[in-house]
Short mmCIF file of C-alpha atoms and ligand atoms in Angstrom, two decimals:
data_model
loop_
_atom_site.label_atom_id
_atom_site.label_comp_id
_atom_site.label_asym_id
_atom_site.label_seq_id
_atom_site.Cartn_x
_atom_site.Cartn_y
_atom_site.Cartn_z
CA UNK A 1 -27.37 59.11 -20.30
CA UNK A 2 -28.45 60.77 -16.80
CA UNK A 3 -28.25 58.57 -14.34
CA UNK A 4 -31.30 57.40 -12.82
CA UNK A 5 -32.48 59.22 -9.82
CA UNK A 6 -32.41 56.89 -6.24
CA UNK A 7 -31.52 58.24 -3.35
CA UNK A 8 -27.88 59.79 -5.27
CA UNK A 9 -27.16 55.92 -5.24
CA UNK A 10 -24.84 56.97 -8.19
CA UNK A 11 -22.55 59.33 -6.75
CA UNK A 12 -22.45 57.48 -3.31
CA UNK A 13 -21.14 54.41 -5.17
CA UNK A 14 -18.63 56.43 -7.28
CA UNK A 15 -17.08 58.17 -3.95
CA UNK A 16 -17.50 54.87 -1.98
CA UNK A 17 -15.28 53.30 -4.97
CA UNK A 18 -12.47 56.18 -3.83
CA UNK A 19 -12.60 55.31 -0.50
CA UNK A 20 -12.15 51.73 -1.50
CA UNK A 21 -8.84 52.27 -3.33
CA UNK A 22 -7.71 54.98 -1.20
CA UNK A 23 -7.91 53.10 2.01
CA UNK A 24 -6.59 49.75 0.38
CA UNK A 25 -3.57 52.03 -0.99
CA UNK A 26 -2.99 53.58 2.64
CA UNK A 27 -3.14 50.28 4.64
CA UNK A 28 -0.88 48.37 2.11
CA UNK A 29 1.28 51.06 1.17
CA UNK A 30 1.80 51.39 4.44
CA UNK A 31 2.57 47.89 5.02
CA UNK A 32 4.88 47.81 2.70
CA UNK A 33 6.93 50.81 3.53
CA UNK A 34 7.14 49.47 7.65
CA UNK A 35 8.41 45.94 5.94
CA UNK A 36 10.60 47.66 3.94
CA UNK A 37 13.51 46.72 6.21
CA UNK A 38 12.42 43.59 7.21
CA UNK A 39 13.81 39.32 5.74
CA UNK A 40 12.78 38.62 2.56
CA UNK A 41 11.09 35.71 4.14
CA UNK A 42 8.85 38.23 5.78
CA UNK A 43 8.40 40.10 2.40
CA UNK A 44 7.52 37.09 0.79
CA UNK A 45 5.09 36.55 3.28
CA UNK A 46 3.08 39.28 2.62
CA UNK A 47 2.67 38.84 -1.11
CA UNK A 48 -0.56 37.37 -0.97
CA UNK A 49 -1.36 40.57 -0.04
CA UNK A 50 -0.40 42.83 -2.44
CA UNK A 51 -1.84 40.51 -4.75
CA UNK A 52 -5.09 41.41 -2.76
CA UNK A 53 -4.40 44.99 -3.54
CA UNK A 54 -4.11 44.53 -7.08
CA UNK A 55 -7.24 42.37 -7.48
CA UNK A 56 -9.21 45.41 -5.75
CA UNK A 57 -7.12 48.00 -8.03
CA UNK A 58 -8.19 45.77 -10.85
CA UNK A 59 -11.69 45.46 -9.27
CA UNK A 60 -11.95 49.05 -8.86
CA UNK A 61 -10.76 49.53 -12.47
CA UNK A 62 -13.94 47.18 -14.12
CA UNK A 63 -16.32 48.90 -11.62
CA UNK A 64 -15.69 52.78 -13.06
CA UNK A 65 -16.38 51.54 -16.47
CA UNK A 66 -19.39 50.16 -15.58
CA UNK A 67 -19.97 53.48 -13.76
CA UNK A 68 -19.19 55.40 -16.48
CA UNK A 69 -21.90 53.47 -18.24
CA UNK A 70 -24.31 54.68 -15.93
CA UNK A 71 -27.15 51.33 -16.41
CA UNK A 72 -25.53 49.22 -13.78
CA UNK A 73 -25.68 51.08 -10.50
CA UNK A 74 -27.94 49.07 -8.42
CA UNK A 75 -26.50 45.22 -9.43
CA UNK A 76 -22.60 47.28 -8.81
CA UNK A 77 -23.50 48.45 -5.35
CA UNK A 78 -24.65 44.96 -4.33
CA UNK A 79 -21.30 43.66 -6.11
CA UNK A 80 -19.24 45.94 -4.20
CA UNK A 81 -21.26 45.03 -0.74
CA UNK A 82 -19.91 41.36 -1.91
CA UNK A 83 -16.45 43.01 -2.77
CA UNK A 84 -15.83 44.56 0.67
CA UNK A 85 -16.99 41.46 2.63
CA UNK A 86 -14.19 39.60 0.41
CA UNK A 87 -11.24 41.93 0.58
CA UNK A 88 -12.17 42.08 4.66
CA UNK A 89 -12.20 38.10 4.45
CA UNK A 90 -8.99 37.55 2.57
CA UNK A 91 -6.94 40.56 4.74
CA UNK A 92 -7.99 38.56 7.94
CA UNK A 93 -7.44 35.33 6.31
CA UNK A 94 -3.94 36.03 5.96
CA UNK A 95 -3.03 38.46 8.95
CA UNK A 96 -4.23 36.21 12.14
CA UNK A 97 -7.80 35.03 11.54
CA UNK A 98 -9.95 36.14 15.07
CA UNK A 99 -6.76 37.84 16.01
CA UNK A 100 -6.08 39.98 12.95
CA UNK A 101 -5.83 43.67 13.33
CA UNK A 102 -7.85 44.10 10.34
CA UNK A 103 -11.40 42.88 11.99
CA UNK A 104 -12.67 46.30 11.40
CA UNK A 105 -12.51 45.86 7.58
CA UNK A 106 -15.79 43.73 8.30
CA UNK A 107 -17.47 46.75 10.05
CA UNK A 108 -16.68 48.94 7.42
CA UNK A 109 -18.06 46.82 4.76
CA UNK A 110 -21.08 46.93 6.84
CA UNK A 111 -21.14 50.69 7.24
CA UNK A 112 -20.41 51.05 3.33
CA UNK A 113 -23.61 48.85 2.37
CA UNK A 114 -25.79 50.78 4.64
CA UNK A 115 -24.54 53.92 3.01
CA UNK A 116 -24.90 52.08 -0.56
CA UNK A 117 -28.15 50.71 -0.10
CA UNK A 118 -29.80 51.54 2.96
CA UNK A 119 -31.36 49.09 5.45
CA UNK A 120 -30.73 46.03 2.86
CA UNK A 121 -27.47 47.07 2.14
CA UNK A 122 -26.74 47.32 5.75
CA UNK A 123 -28.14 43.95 6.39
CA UNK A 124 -26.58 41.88 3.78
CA UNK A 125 -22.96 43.16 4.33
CA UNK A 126 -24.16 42.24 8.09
CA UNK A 127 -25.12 38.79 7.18
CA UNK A 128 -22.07 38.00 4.41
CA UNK A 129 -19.46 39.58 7.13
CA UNK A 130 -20.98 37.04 9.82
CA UNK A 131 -21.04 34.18 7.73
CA UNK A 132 -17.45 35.30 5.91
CA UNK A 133 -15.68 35.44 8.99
CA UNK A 134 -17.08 32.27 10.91
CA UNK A 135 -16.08 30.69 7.41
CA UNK A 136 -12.64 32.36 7.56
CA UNK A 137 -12.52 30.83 11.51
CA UNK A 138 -13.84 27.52 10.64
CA UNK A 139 -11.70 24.62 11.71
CA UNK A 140 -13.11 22.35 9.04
CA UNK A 141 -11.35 24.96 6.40
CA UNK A 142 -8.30 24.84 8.05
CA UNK A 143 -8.45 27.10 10.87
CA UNK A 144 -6.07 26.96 14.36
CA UNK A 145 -8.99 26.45 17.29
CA UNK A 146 -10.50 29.38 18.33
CA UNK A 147 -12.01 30.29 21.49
CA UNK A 148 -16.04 30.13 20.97
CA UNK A 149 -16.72 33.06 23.15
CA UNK A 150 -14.46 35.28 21.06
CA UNK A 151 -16.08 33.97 17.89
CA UNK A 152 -19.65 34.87 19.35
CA UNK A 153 -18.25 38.25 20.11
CA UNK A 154 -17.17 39.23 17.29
CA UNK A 155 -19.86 38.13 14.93
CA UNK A 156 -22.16 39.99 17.77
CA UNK A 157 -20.19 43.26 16.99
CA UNK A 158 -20.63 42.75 13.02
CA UNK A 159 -24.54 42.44 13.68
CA UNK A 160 -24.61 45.33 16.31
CA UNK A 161 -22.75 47.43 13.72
CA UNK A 162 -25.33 46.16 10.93
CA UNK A 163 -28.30 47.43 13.05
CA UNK A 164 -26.70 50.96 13.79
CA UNK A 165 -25.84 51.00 10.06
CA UNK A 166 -29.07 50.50 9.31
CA UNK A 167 -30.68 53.20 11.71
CA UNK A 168 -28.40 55.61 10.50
CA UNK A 169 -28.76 55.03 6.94
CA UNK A 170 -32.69 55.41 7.32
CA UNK A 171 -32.34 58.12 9.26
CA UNK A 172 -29.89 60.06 6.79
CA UNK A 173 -32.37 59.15 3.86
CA UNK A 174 -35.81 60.32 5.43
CA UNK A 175 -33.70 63.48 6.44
CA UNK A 176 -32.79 63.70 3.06
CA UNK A 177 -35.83 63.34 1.30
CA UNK A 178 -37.55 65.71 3.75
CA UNK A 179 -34.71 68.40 3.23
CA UNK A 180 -35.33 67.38 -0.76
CA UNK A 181 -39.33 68.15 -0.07
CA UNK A 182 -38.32 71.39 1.71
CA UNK A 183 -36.16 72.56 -1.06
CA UNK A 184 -39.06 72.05 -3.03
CA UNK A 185 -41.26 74.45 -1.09
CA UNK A 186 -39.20 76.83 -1.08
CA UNK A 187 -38.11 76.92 -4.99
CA UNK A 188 -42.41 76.79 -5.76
CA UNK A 189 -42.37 79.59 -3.11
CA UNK A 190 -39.48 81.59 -4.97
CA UNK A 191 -41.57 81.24 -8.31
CA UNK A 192 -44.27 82.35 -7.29
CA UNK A 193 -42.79 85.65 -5.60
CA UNK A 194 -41.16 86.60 -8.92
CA UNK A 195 -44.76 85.61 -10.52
CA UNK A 196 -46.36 87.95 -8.58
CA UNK A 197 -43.58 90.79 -8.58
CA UNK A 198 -44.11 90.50 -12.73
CA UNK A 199 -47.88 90.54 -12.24
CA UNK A 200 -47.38 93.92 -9.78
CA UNK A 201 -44.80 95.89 -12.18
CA UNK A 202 -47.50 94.95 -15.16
CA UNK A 203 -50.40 96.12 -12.81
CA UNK A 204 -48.37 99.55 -12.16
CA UNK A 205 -47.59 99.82 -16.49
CA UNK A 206 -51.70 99.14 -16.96
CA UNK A 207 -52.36 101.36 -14.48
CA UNK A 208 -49.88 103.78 -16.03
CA UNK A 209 -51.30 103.71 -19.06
CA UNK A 210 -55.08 103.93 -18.18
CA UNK A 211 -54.60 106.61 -16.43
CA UNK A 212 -52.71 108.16 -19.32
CA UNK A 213 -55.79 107.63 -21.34
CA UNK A 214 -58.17 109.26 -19.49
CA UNK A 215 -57.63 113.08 -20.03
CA UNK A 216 -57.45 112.38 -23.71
CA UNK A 217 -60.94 110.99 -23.86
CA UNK A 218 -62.15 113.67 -21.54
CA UNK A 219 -60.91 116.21 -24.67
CA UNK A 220 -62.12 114.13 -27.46
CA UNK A 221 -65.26 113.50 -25.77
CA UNK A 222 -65.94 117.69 -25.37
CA UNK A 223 -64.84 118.36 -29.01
CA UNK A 224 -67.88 115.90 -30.20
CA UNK A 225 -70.11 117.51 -27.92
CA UNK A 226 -69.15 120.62 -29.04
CA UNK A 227 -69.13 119.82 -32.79
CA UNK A 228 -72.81 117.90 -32.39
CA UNK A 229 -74.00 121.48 -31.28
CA UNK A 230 -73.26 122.70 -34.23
CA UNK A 231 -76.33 123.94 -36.18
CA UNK A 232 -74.21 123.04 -39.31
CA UNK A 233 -74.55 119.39 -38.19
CA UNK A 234 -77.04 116.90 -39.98
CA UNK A 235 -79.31 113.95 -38.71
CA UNK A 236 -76.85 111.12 -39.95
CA UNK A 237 -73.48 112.70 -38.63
CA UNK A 238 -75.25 113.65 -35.08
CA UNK A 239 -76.18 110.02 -34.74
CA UNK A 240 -72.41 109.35 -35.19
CA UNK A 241 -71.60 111.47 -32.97
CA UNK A 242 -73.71 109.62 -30.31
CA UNK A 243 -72.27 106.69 -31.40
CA UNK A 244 -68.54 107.94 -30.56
CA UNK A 245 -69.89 109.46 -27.02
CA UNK A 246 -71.41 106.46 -25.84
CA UNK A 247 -68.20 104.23 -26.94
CA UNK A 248 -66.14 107.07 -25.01
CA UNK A 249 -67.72 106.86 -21.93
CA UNK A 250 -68.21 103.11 -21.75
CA UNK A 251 -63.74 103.62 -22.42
CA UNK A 252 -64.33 105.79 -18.92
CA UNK A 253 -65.81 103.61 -17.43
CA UNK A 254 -63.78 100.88 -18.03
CA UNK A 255 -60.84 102.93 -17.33
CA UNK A 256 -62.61 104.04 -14.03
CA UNK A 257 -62.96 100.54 -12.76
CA UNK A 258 -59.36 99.38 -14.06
CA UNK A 259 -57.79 102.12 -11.80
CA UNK A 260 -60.60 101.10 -8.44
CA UNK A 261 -58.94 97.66 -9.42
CA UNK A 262 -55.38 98.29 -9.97
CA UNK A 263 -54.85 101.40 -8.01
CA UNK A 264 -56.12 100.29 -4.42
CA UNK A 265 -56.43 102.75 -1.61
CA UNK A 266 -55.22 101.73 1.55
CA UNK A 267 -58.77 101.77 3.44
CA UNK A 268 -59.58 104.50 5.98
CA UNK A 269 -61.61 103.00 8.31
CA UNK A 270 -64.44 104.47 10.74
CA UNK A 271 -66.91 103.63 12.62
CA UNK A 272 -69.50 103.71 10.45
CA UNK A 273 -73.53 102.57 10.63
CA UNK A 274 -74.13 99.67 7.67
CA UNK A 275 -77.57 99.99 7.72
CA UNK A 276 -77.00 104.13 6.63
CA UNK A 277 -74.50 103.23 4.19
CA UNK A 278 -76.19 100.67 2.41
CA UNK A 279 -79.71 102.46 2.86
CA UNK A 280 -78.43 105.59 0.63
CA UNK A 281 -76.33 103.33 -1.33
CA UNK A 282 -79.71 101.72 -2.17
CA UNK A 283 -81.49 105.12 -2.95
CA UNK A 284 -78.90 105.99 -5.37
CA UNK A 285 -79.06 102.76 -7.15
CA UNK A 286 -82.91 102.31 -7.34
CA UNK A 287 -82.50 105.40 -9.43
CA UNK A 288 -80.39 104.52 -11.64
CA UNK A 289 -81.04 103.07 -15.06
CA UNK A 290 -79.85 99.88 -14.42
CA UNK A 291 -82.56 99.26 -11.53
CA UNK A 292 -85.14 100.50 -13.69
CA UNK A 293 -88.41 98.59 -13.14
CA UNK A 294 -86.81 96.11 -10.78
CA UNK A 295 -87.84 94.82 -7.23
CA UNK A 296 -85.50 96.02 -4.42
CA UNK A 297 -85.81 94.69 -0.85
CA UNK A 298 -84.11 95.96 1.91
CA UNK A 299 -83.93 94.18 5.57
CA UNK A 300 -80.92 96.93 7.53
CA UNK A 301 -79.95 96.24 11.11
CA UNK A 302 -78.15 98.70 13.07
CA UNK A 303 -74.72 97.52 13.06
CA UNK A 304 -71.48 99.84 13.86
CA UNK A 305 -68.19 98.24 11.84
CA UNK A 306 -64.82 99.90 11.60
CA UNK A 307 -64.75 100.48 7.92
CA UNK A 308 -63.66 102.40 4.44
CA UNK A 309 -67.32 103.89 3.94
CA UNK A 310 -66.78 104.81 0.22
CA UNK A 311 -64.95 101.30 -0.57
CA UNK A 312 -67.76 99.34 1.12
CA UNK A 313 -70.58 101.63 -0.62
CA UNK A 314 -68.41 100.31 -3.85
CA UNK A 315 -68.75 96.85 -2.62
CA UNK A 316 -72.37 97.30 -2.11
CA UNK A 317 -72.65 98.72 -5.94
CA UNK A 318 -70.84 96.56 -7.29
CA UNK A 319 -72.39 93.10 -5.82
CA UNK A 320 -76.18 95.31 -6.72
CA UNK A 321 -75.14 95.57 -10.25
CA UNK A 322 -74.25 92.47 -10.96
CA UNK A 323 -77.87 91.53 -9.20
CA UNK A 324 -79.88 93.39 -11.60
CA UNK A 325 -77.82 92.28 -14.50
CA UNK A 326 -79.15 88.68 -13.45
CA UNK A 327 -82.41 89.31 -12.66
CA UNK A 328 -82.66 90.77 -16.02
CA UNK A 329 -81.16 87.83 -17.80
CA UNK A 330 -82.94 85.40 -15.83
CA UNK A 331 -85.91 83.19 -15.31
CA UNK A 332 -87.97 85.99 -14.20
CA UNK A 333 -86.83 89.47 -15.69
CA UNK A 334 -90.44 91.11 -14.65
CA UNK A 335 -90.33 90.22 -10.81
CA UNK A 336 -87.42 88.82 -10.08
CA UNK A 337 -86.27 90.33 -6.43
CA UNK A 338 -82.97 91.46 -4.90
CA UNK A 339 -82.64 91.71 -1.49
CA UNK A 340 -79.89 93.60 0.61
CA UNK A 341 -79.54 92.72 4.05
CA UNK A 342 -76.86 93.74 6.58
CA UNK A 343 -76.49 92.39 10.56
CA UNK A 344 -74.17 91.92 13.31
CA UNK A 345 -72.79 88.77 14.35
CA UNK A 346 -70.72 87.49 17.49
CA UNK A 347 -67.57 88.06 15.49
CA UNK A 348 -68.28 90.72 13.30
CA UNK A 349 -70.66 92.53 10.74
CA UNK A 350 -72.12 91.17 7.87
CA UNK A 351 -73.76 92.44 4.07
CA UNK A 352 -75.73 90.07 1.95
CA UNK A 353 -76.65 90.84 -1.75
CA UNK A 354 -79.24 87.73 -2.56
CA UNK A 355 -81.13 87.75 -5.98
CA UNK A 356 -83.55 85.59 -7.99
CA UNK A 357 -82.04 85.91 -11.22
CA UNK A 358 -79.88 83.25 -13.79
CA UNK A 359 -77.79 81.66 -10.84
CA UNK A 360 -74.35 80.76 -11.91
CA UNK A 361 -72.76 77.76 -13.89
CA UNK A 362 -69.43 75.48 -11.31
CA UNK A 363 -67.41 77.27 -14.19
CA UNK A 364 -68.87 80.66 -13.75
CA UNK A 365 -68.21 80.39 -9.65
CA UNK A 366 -64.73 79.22 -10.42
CA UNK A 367 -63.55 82.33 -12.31
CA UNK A 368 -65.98 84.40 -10.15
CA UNK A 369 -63.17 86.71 -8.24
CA UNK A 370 -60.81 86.82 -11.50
CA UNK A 371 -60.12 89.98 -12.80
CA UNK A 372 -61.00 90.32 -16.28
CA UNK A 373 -63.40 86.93 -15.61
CA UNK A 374 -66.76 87.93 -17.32
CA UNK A 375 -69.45 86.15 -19.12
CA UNK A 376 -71.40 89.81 -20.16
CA UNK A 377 -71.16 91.57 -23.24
CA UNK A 378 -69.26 94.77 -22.72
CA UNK A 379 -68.31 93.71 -19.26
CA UNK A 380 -65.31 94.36 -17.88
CA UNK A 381 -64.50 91.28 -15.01
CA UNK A 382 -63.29 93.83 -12.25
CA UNK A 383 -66.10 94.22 -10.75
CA UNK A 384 -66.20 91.32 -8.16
CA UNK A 385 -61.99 91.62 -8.49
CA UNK A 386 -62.52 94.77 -6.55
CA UNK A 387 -65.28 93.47 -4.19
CA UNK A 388 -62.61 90.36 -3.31
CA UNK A 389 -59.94 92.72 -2.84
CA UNK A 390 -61.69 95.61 -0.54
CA UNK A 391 -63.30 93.26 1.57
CA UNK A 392 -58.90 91.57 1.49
CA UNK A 393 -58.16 94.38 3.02
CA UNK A 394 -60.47 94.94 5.61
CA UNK A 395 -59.39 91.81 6.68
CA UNK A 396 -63.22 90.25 5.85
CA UNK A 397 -64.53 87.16 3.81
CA UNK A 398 -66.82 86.44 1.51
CA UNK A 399 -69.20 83.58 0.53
CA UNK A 400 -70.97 82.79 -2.68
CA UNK A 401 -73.59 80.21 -2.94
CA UNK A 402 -75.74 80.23 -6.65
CA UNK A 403 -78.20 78.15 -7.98
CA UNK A 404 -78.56 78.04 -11.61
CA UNK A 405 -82.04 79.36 -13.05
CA UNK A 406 -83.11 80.18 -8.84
CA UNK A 407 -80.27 82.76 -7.93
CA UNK A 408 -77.29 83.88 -6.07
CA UNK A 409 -76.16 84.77 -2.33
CA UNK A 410 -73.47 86.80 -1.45
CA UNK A 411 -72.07 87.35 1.71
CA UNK A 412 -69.70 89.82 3.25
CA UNK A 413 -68.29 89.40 6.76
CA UNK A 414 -66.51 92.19 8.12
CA UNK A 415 -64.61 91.77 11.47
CA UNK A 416 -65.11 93.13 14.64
CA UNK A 417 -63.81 96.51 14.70
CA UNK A 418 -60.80 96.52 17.20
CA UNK A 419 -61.39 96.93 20.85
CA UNK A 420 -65.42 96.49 20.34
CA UNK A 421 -65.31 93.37 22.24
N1 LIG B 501 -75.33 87.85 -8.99
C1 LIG B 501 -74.81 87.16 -10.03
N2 LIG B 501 -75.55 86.23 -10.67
C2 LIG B 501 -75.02 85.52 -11.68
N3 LIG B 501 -73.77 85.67 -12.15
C3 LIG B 501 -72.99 86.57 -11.56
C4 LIG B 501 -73.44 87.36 -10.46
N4 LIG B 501 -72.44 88.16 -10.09
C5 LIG B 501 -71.40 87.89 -10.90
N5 LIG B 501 -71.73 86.94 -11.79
C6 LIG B 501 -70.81 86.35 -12.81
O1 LIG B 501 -69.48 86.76 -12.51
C7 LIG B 501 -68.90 87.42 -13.63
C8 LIG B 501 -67.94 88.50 -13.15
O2 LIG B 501 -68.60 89.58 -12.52
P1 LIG B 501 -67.87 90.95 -12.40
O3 LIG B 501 -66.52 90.72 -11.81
O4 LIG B 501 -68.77 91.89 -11.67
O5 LIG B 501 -67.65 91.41 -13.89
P2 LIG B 501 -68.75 91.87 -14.93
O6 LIG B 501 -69.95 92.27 -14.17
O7 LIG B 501 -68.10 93.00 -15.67
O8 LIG B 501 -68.96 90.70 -15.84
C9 LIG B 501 -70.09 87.94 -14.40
O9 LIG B 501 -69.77 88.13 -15.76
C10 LIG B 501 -71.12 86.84 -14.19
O10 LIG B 501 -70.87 85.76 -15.06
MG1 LIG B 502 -70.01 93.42 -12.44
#
């Protein structure tokens, strides 16, 4: 049975239970051994206690079982806040009352129950060692006269040592439960390291392997061509043929964008014009089957950012695909628009891609930037992977804000380039 979890109240009350018997053993043993010489009148005297000894031995003996059991440990540390306060009571009791030597047994109690149980613990053992020892003074019970002041005094003390208890105990727990937090952190922090150095060393295999792929492909890919050349070939087998070509290079191209994905180049920035970039970026596009028949706006500000020219053109192509793909699919295939606009702002440039196609669905914008996340036939899910991790390392953001059935926004910022403010 695993004992419950609270504060390690467990192992604090099985070393407090060692300290009990250990210091009981030291202070008697030791009394015994300096009487060792003395009357036997004086020996007798101090029977009562060693019997006190043995009651805590056999004390001590009943609380390990119940340790042992494991079910007990919050009624057992109250019991042994009650069990110090006694063995404090009946060692002063019988070694001088106010005058014994053995007073501190009462602040120790105290100390222990702050240790045990925290501000309650602290305050009980406070209270009982009070009450215990104006009890153990008391003149009705048989006590010489005592002087009041010293009385007041030394129940002061007790309570004084109760309220340090207590601001130490508190103190030692909310240090331990924020050290407890921290050790937390830093064990989520350690998984997710080694999650991320299995994700890299599987990125570099993938990478590996795509890579590996490609220059078969290229060879299999000529052979057909060759072969569908052929004179010898008929209608039904050329078809085939096409079949095989246009599986290959959709293969390529998936290839192609697993390696833009996987195999990042460090960007090498420049100075570079937006509104150029993305204007030629634009030309090539608007030629390109995908755009076919579609509406392409264009509003291009002069704006200079330090920049990877061919990774932001890719960013650029990338968001512009995914556009016309859609418009196509959306309310308004004929005349839906796209619009590409690019700016500069205090901090920074920006590129928008806006379109008037499906919009997205909340689930759709969550796995937006996932690789692999796509809701297209035949698509791959790297394509916005890539955007999110060019515009990463150009240190930039980006923003995506969708309607579904009006359209989508999105929006690069790029920051200043250094030293152009
Ligand atoms: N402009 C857009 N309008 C609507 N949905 C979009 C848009 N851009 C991206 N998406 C959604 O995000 C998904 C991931 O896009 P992407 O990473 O480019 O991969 P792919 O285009 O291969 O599906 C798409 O499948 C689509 O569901
Ligand atoms: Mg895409």
């Amino acid at each position: 049975v695993a004992p419950p979890a609270d504060d390690g109240l467990h192992r604090k009350l099985v070393w407090l239970t060692f300290f009990r018997v250990a210091m009981v053993a030291v202070l008697l043993g030791g009394t015994a051994i300096v009487s060792w010489r003395e009357s036997a009148d004086v020996q007798r005297g101090l029977y009562p206690l060693f019997a006190l000894a043995a009651t805590v031995f056999a004390a001590t003996i009943v609380i390990a079982v119940l340790l042992r059991l494991g079910r007990f440990d919050a009624p057992l540390a109250y019991a042994q806040v009650v069990l110090d306060v006694s063995v404090a009571t009946g060692v002063v009791a019988m070694t001088g009352r106010s005058e014994s030597v053995f007073l501190f047994l009462y602040s120790l109690a105290v100390v222990n129950g702050g240790i045990l149980l925290f501000r309650r613990g602290a305050g009980a053992a406070g209270l009982l060692s009070v009450a215990a020892y104006l009890g153990v003074n008391a003149r009705a019970l048989g006590a010489p006269p005592v002087d009041s002041v010293r009385l007041f005094t030394h129940g002061a003390a007790f309570a004084a040592t109760a309220v340090l208890a207590t601001y130490l105990a508190e103190q030692l727990r909310s240090a331990g439960q924020r050290l407890a937090e921290r050790e937390l952190d830093v064990s989520n922090l350690e998984a997710e390291v080694r999650r991320s150095q299995r994700l890299a060393d599987l990125g570099r295999v993938a990478a590996g392997l795509a890579h590996e792929i490609r220059n078969p492909l290229a060879s299999m890919s000529g052979s057909i061509e060759l072969l569908r050349a052929s004179p010898a070939v008929g209608e039904d087998e050329r078809r085939l043929m096409g079949i095989v070509l246009r599986e290959a290079g959709r293969l390529n191209d998936l290839v192609t964008q697993f390696l833009a994905f996987a195999r990042p180049a460090a960007p090498v920035r420049r100075p570079t014009d937006l509104a150029t970039l993305l204007s030629e970026t634009l030309t090539v596009f608007r030629n390109d089957p995908k755009a076919a028949g579609l509406r392409l706006e264009s509003e291009l500000a002069t704006v200079v950012a330090d920049i990877d020219p061919d990774q932001l053109r890719q960013v650029c192509w990338n968001l512009l695909t995914n556009a016309a793909h859609a418009v196509r699919i959306g309310p308004h295939p004929a005349d839906g628009a796209i619009r590409l606009r690019c700016g500069g702002a205090a901090d920074g440039a920006w590129v928008e891609v806006q379109d008037e196609g499906a919009g997205m669905t909340a689930g759709q914008l969550e796995g937006l930037f996932l690789p692999f996340f796509t809701t297209k036939p035949g698509g791959t899910g790297l394509g916005l992977a890539t955007v999110h991790r060019i515009v990463d390392a150009h240190g930039g953001t980006i923003r995506v804000e969708s309607a579904l059935g009006a359209g989508s926004r999105f929006t690069v910022h790029l920051p200043a380039a250094k030293g152009s403010r």
